[in-house]
mmCIF file of N, CA and C in Angstrom:
data_model
loop_
_atom_site.group_PDB
_atom_site.id
_atom_site.type_symbol
_atom_site.label_atom_id
_atom_site.label_comp_id
_atom_site.label_asym_id
_atom_site.label_seq_id
_atom_site.Cartn_x
_atom_site.Cartn_y
_atom_site.Cartn_z
ATOM 1 N N UNK A 56 5.420 -1.530 -11.615
ATOM 2 C CA UNK A 56 6.141 -2.458 -10.783
ATOM 3 C C UNK A 56 5.608 -2.488 -9.361
ATOM 4 N N UNK A 57 4.677 -1.653 -9.070
ATOM 5 C CA UNK A 57 4.126 -1.610 -7.735
ATOM 6 C C UNK A 57 3.623 -2.982 -7.355
ATOM 7 N N UNK A 58 4.045 -3.456 -6.186
ATOM 8 C CA UNK A 58 3.588 -4.744 -5.701
ATOM 9 C C UNK A 58 4.092 -5.909 -6.527
ATOM 10 N N UNK A 59 5.187 -5.709 -7.258
ATOM 11 C CA UNK A 59 5.703 -6.759 -8.140
ATOM 12 C C UNK A 59 6.062 -8.015 -7.364
ATOM 13 N N UNK A 60 6.552 -7.859 -6.159
ATOM 14 C CA UNK A 60 6.896 -8.996 -5.317
ATOM 15 C C UNK A 60 6.006 -8.990 -4.088
ATOM 16 N N UNK A 61 5.873 -10.156 -3.467
ATOM 17 C CA UNK A 61 5.091 -10.234 -2.241
ATOM 18 C C UNK A 61 5.736 -9.370 -1.167
ATOM 19 N N UNK A 62 4.926 -8.879 -0.259
ATOM 20 C CA UNK A 62 5.438 -8.056 0.837
ATOM 21 C C UNK A 62 6.461 -8.871 1.615
ATOM 22 N N UNK A 63 7.562 -8.237 1.955
ATOM 23 C CA UNK A 63 8.647 -8.896 2.657
ATOM 24 C C UNK A 63 8.326 -8.928 4.149
ATOM 25 N N UNK A 64 8.135 -10.099 4.693
ATOM 26 C CA UNK A 64 7.777 -10.215 6.099
ATOM 27 C C UNK A 64 8.945 -9.919 7.026
ATOM 28 N N UNK A 65 10.152 -10.179 6.579
ATOM 29 C CA UNK A 65 11.320 -9.985 7.440
ATOM 30 C C UNK A 65 12.110 -8.730 7.072
ATOM 31 N N UNK A 66 11.525 -7.864 6.312
ATOM 32 C CA UNK A 66 12.213 -6.661 5.846
ATOM 33 C C UNK A 66 11.301 -5.454 6.009
ATOM 34 N N UNK A 67 11.852 -4.388 6.565
ATOM 35 C CA UNK A 67 11.080 -3.163 6.743
ATOM 36 C C UNK A 67 11.193 -2.294 5.496
ATOM 37 N N UNK A 68 10.096 -1.676 5.108
ATOM 38 C CA UNK A 68 10.172 -0.775 3.960
ATOM 39 C C UNK A 68 10.991 0.465 4.311
ATOM 40 N N UNK A 69 11.618 1.052 3.293
ATOM 41 C CA UNK A 69 12.426 2.255 3.483
ATOM 42 C C UNK A 69 11.829 3.391 2.660
ATOM 43 N N UNK A 70 12.203 4.593 3.031
ATOM 44 C CA UNK A 70 11.712 5.788 2.345
ATOM 45 C C UNK A 70 12.621 6.145 1.179
ATOM 46 N N UNK A 71 12.191 7.102 0.409
ATOM 47 C CA UNK A 71 12.909 7.520 -0.796
ATOM 48 C C UNK A 71 14.332 7.981 -0.476
ATOM 49 N N UNK A 72 14.559 8.563 0.693
ATOM 50 C CA UNK A 72 15.902 9.024 1.054
ATOM 51 C C UNK A 72 16.919 7.905 1.072
ATOM 52 N N UNK A 73 16.511 6.737 1.562
ATOM 53 C CA UNK A 73 17.415 5.585 1.588
ATOM 54 C C UNK A 73 17.698 5.097 0.170
ATOM 55 N N UNK A 74 16.687 5.105 -0.672
ATOM 56 C CA UNK A 74 16.888 4.690 -2.065
ATOM 57 C C UNK A 74 17.825 5.672 -2.764
ATOM 58 N N UNK A 75 17.713 6.948 -2.428
ATOM 59 C CA UNK A 75 18.621 7.952 -2.984
ATOM 60 C C UNK A 75 20.055 7.668 -2.563
ATOM 61 N N UNK A 76 20.249 7.275 -1.301
ATOM 62 C CA UNK A 76 21.602 6.927 -0.830
ATOM 63 C C UNK A 76 22.149 5.721 -1.590
ATOM 64 N N UNK A 77 21.319 4.723 -1.781
ATOM 65 C CA UNK A 77 21.750 3.490 -2.446
ATOM 66 C C UNK A 77 22.100 3.738 -3.904
ATOM 67 N N UNK A 78 21.245 4.475 -4.589
ATOM 68 C CA UNK A 78 21.395 4.630 -6.040
ATOM 69 C C UNK A 78 22.244 5.820 -6.459
ATOM 70 N N UNK A 79 22.314 6.827 -5.594
ATOM 71 C CA UNK A 79 22.995 8.058 -5.974
ATOM 72 C C UNK A 79 22.089 9.007 -6.745
ATOM 73 N N UNK A 80 20.827 8.618 -6.937
ATOM 74 C CA UNK A 80 19.863 9.471 -7.618
ATOM 75 C C UNK A 80 19.239 10.437 -6.617
ATOM 76 N N UNK A 81 18.727 11.554 -7.111
ATOM 77 C CA UNK A 81 18.008 12.482 -6.247
ATOM 78 C C UNK A 81 16.627 11.906 -5.933
ATOM 79 N N UNK A 82 16.042 12.372 -4.846
ATOM 80 C CA UNK A 82 14.692 11.932 -4.487
ATOM 81 C C UNK A 82 13.707 12.283 -5.599
ATOM 82 N N UNK A 83 13.863 13.463 -6.180
ATOM 83 C CA UNK A 83 12.977 13.874 -7.263
ATOM 84 C C UNK A 83 13.035 12.927 -8.455
ATOM 85 N N UNK A 84 14.237 12.493 -8.795
ATOM 86 C CA UNK A 84 14.383 11.577 -9.922
ATOM 87 C C UNK A 84 13.781 10.210 -9.589
ATOM 88 N N UNK A 85 13.945 9.783 -8.342
ATOM 89 C CA UNK A 85 13.354 8.505 -7.939
ATOM 90 C C UNK A 85 11.835 8.569 -8.068
ATOM 91 N N UNK A 86 11.244 9.699 -7.668
ATOM 92 C CA UNK A 86 9.798 9.847 -7.828
ATOM 93 C C UNK A 86 9.398 9.832 -9.305
ATOM 94 N N UNK A 87 10.242 10.358 -10.177
ATOM 95 C CA UNK A 87 9.961 10.279 -11.616
ATOM 96 C C UNK A 87 9.967 8.822 -12.068
ATOM 97 N N UNK A 88 10.921 8.039 -11.556
ATOM 98 C CA UNK A 88 10.972 6.612 -11.891
ATOM 99 C C UNK A 88 9.731 5.887 -11.380
ATOM 100 N N UNK A 89 9.282 6.262 -10.181
ATOM 101 C CA UNK A 89 8.050 5.683 -9.628
ATOM 102 C C UNK A 89 6.880 5.995 -10.559
ATOM 103 N N UNK A 90 6.742 7.251 -10.946
ATOM 104 C CA UNK A 90 5.634 7.659 -11.818
ATOM 105 C C UNK A 90 5.650 6.920 -13.143
ATOM 106 N N UNK A 91 6.850 6.639 -13.635
ATOM 107 C CA UNK A 91 6.993 5.939 -14.916
ATOM 108 C C UNK A 91 6.920 4.420 -14.756
ATOM 109 N N UNK A 92 6.846 3.944 -13.500
ATOM 110 C CA UNK A 92 6.797 2.495 -13.265
ATOM 111 C C UNK A 92 8.103 1.800 -13.564
ATOM 112 N N UNK A 93 9.230 2.514 -13.416
ATOM 113 C CA UNK A 93 10.531 1.948 -13.772
ATOM 114 C C UNK A 93 11.358 1.507 -12.576
ATOM 115 N N UNK A 94 10.808 1.594 -11.377
ATOM 116 C CA UNK A 94 11.515 1.181 -10.176
ATOM 117 C C UNK A 94 10.509 0.467 -9.278
ATOM 118 N N UNK A 95 10.923 -0.616 -8.619
ATOM 119 C CA UNK A 95 9.970 -1.316 -7.748
ATOM 120 C C UNK A 95 9.616 -0.470 -6.527
ATOM 121 N N UNK A 96 8.326 -0.371 -6.239
ATOM 122 C CA UNK A 96 7.854 0.412 -5.099
ATOM 123 C C UNK A 96 6.533 -0.143 -4.605
ATOM 124 N N UNK A 97 6.135 0.316 -3.448
ATOM 125 C CA UNK A 97 4.869 -0.075 -2.836
ATOM 126 C C UNK A 97 4.228 1.178 -2.273
ATOM 127 N N UNK A 98 2.918 1.237 -2.310
ATOM 128 C CA UNK A 98 2.193 2.345 -1.684
ATOM 129 C C UNK A 98 1.583 1.830 -0.390
ATOM 130 N N UNK A 99 1.869 2.534 0.682
ATOM 131 C CA UNK A 99 1.322 2.176 1.979
ATOM 132 C C UNK A 99 0.234 3.185 2.312
ATOM 133 N N UNK A 100 -0.873 2.705 2.748
ATOM 134 C CA UNK A 100 -1.993 3.576 3.096
ATOM 135 C C UNK A 100 -3.286 2.897 2.710
ATOM 136 N N UNK A 101 -4.361 3.414 3.242
ATOM 137 C CA UNK A 101 -5.669 2.823 3.007
ATOM 138 C C UNK A 101 -6.193 3.077 1.608
ATOM 139 N N UNK A 102 -7.200 2.334 1.268
ATOM 140 C CA UNK A 102 -7.846 2.499 -0.035
ATOM 141 C C UNK A 102 -8.416 3.908 -0.151
ATOM 142 N N UNK A 103 -8.258 4.495 -1.296
ATOM 143 C CA UNK A 103 -8.783 5.824 -1.534
ATOM 144 C C UNK A 103 -7.906 6.946 -0.998
ATOM 145 N N UNK A 104 -6.764 6.584 -0.397
ATOM 146 C CA UNK A 104 -5.837 7.610 0.084
ATOM 147 C C UNK A 104 -4.679 7.713 -0.878
ATOM 148 N N UNK A 105 -3.986 8.809 -0.795
ATOM 149 C CA UNK A 105 -2.834 9.017 -1.677
ATOM 150 C C UNK A 105 -1.767 7.963 -1.404
ATOM 151 N N UNK A 106 -1.535 7.641 -0.147
ATOM 152 C CA UNK A 106 -0.569 6.604 0.211
ATOM 153 C C UNK A 106 0.855 7.097 0.138
ATOM 154 N N UNK A 107 1.678 6.504 0.951
ATOM 155 C CA UNK A 107 3.094 6.846 0.986
ATOM 156 C C UNK A 107 3.879 5.817 0.177
ATOM 157 N N UNK A 108 4.797 6.295 -0.640
ATOM 158 C CA UNK A 108 5.624 5.402 -1.442
ATOM 159 C C UNK A 108 6.739 4.858 -0.558
ATOM 160 N N UNK A 109 6.900 3.543 -0.573
ATOM 161 C CA UNK A 109 7.954 2.876 0.185
ATOM 162 C C UNK A 109 8.635 1.861 -0.725
ATOM 163 N N UNK A 110 9.824 1.472 -0.318
ATOM 164 C CA UNK A 110 10.653 0.571 -1.102
ATOM 165 C C UNK A 110 11.222 -0.509 -0.186
ATOM 166 N N UNK A 111 11.606 -1.623 -0.767
ATOM 167 C CA UNK A 111 12.333 -2.661 -0.047
ATOM 168 C C UNK A 111 13.736 -2.727 -0.638
ATOM 169 N N UNK A 112 14.727 -2.664 0.246
ATOM 170 C CA UNK A 112 16.120 -2.649 -0.234
ATOM 171 C C UNK A 112 16.429 -3.859 -1.100
ATOM 172 N N UNK A 113 15.889 -5.023 -0.748
ATOM 173 C CA UNK A 113 16.168 -6.220 -1.556
ATOM 174 C C UNK A 113 15.644 -6.061 -2.976
ATOM 175 N N UNK A 114 14.491 -5.433 -3.133
ATOM 176 C CA UNK A 114 13.960 -5.200 -4.479
ATOM 177 C C UNK A 114 14.792 -4.173 -5.235
ATOM 178 N N UNK A 115 15.271 -3.154 -4.533
ATOM 179 C CA UNK A 115 16.126 -2.155 -5.171
ATOM 180 C C UNK A 115 17.445 -2.805 -5.593
ATOM 181 N N UNK A 116 17.994 -3.651 -4.731
ATOM 182 C CA UNK A 116 19.232 -4.365 -5.071
ATOM 183 C C UNK A 116 19.031 -5.229 -6.310
ATOM 184 N N UNK A 117 17.928 -5.974 -6.345
ATOM 185 C CA UNK A 117 17.640 -6.812 -7.514
ATOM 186 C C UNK A 117 17.451 -5.953 -8.760
ATOM 187 N N UNK A 118 16.785 -4.835 -8.611
ATOM 188 C CA UNK A 118 16.557 -3.915 -9.728
ATOM 189 C C UNK A 118 17.886 -3.414 -10.282
ATOM 190 N N UNK A 119 18.804 -3.081 -9.393
ATOM 191 C CA UNK A 119 20.133 -2.617 -9.816
ATOM 192 C C UNK A 119 20.878 -3.746 -10.529
ATOM 193 N N UNK A 120 20.876 -4.922 -9.927
ATOM 194 C CA UNK A 120 21.575 -6.068 -10.529
ATOM 195 C C UNK A 120 21.024 -6.421 -11.905
ATOM 196 N N UNK A 121 19.738 -6.148 -12.097
ATOM 197 C CA UNK A 121 19.094 -6.491 -13.365
ATOM 198 C C UNK A 121 19.063 -5.349 -14.363
ATOM 199 N N UNK A 122 19.873 -4.314 -14.122
ATOM 200 C CA UNK A 122 20.035 -3.277 -15.128
ATOM 201 C C UNK A 122 19.360 -1.958 -14.841
ATOM 202 N N UNK A 123 18.888 -1.735 -13.627
ATOM 203 C CA UNK A 123 18.316 -0.439 -13.238
ATOM 204 C C UNK A 123 17.103 -0.046 -14.061
ATOM 205 N N UNK A 124 16.538 -0.959 -14.802
ATOM 206 C CA UNK A 124 15.438 -0.586 -15.677
ATOM 207 C C UNK A 124 15.919 0.150 -16.915
ATOM 208 N N UNK A 125 17.246 0.255 -17.042
ATOM 209 C CA UNK A 125 17.888 0.933 -18.177
ATOM 210 C C UNK A 125 18.938 -0.003 -18.741
ATOM 211 N N UNK A 126 19.924 0.553 -19.399
ATOM 212 C CA UNK A 126 20.998 -0.252 -19.962
ATOM 213 C C UNK A 126 22.373 0.310 -19.598
ATOM 214 N N UNK A 127 22.721 0.379 -18.306
ATOM 215 C CA UNK A 127 24.063 0.831 -17.946
ATOM 216 C C UNK A 127 25.078 -0.254 -18.285
ATOM 217 N N UNK A 128 26.349 0.106 -18.234
ATOM 218 C CA UNK A 128 27.381 -0.888 -18.524
ATOM 219 C C UNK A 128 27.438 -1.923 -17.401
ATOM 220 N N UNK A 129 27.957 -3.095 -17.714
ATOM 221 C CA UNK A 129 28.094 -4.147 -16.711
ATOM 222 C C UNK A 129 29.004 -3.690 -15.576
ATOM 223 N N UNK A 130 30.030 -2.895 -15.877
ATOM 224 C CA UNK A 130 30.916 -2.368 -14.838
ATOM 225 C C UNK A 130 30.150 -1.479 -13.862
ATOM 226 N N UNK A 131 29.248 -0.639 -14.378
ATOM 227 C CA UNK A 131 28.441 0.224 -13.519
ATOM 228 C C UNK A 131 27.546 -0.601 -12.600
ATOM 229 N N UNK A 132 26.923 -1.610 -13.151
ATOM 230 C CA UNK A 132 26.041 -2.474 -12.372
ATOM 231 C C UNK A 132 26.833 -3.199 -11.295
ATOM 232 N N UNK A 133 27.956 -3.776 -11.673
ATOM 233 C CA UNK A 133 28.772 -4.530 -10.719
ATOM 234 C C UNK A 133 29.276 -3.639 -9.597
ATOM 235 N N UNK A 134 29.722 -2.448 -9.926
ATOM 236 C CA UNK A 134 30.246 -1.532 -8.910
ATOM 237 C C UNK A 134 29.152 -1.134 -7.929
ATOM 238 N N UNK A 135 27.970 -0.823 -8.425
ATOM 239 C CA UNK A 135 26.872 -0.422 -7.543
ATOM 240 C C UNK A 135 26.410 -1.602 -6.699
ATOM 241 N N UNK A 136 26.344 -2.783 -7.282
ATOM 242 C CA UNK A 136 25.934 -3.966 -6.513
ATOM 243 C C UNK A 136 26.935 -4.262 -5.408
ATOM 244 N N UNK A 137 28.217 -4.147 -5.701
ATOM 245 C CA UNK A 137 29.242 -4.367 -4.676
ATOM 246 C C UNK A 137 29.113 -3.340 -3.556
ATOM 247 N N UNK A 138 28.825 -2.103 -3.900
ATOM 248 C CA UNK A 138 28.645 -1.048 -2.894
ATOM 249 C C UNK A 138 27.498 -1.398 -1.966
ATOM 250 N N UNK A 139 26.371 -1.794 -2.537
ATOM 251 C CA UNK A 139 25.187 -2.114 -1.733
ATOM 252 C C UNK A 139 25.444 -3.334 -0.859
ATOM 253 N N UNK A 140 25.976 -4.375 -1.454
ATOM 254 C CA UNK A 140 26.204 -5.605 -0.698
ATOM 255 C C UNK A 140 27.258 -5.391 0.379
ATOM 256 N N UNK A 141 28.248 -4.538 0.141
ATOM 257 C CA UNK A 141 29.260 -4.222 1.142
ATOM 258 C C UNK A 141 28.668 -3.505 2.334
ATOM 259 N N UNK A 142 27.655 -2.677 2.115
ATOM 260 C CA UNK A 142 26.992 -1.964 3.200
ATOM 261 C C UNK A 142 26.215 -2.907 4.091
ATOM 262 N N UNK A 143 25.764 -4.006 3.552
ATOM 263 C CA UNK A 143 24.953 -4.962 4.328
ATOM 264 C C UNK A 143 25.810 -5.924 5.141
ATOM 265 N N UNK A 144 27.087 -6.022 4.798
ATOM 266 C CA UNK A 144 27.965 -6.997 5.478
ATOM 267 C C UNK A 144 28.258 -6.578 6.909
#
């Protein structure tokens, strides 16, 4: 999923800690999702470098709304989406 969407010009990338706050997952688990390609992410850094993993909240929100890459119940998805959208208000 890396680079699945165009870079967001009006949105700053966030670190794994923010994604952990949004999702309730540990940073370690988020990195496992990154390794498995199950969560949208971007690598920042030059060619040939390890690069830092970054995320865009809008992509994480869309990922949650679309089932987290898994099959949680609709109630779980709705509750998490409401939590995220409430934080942005």
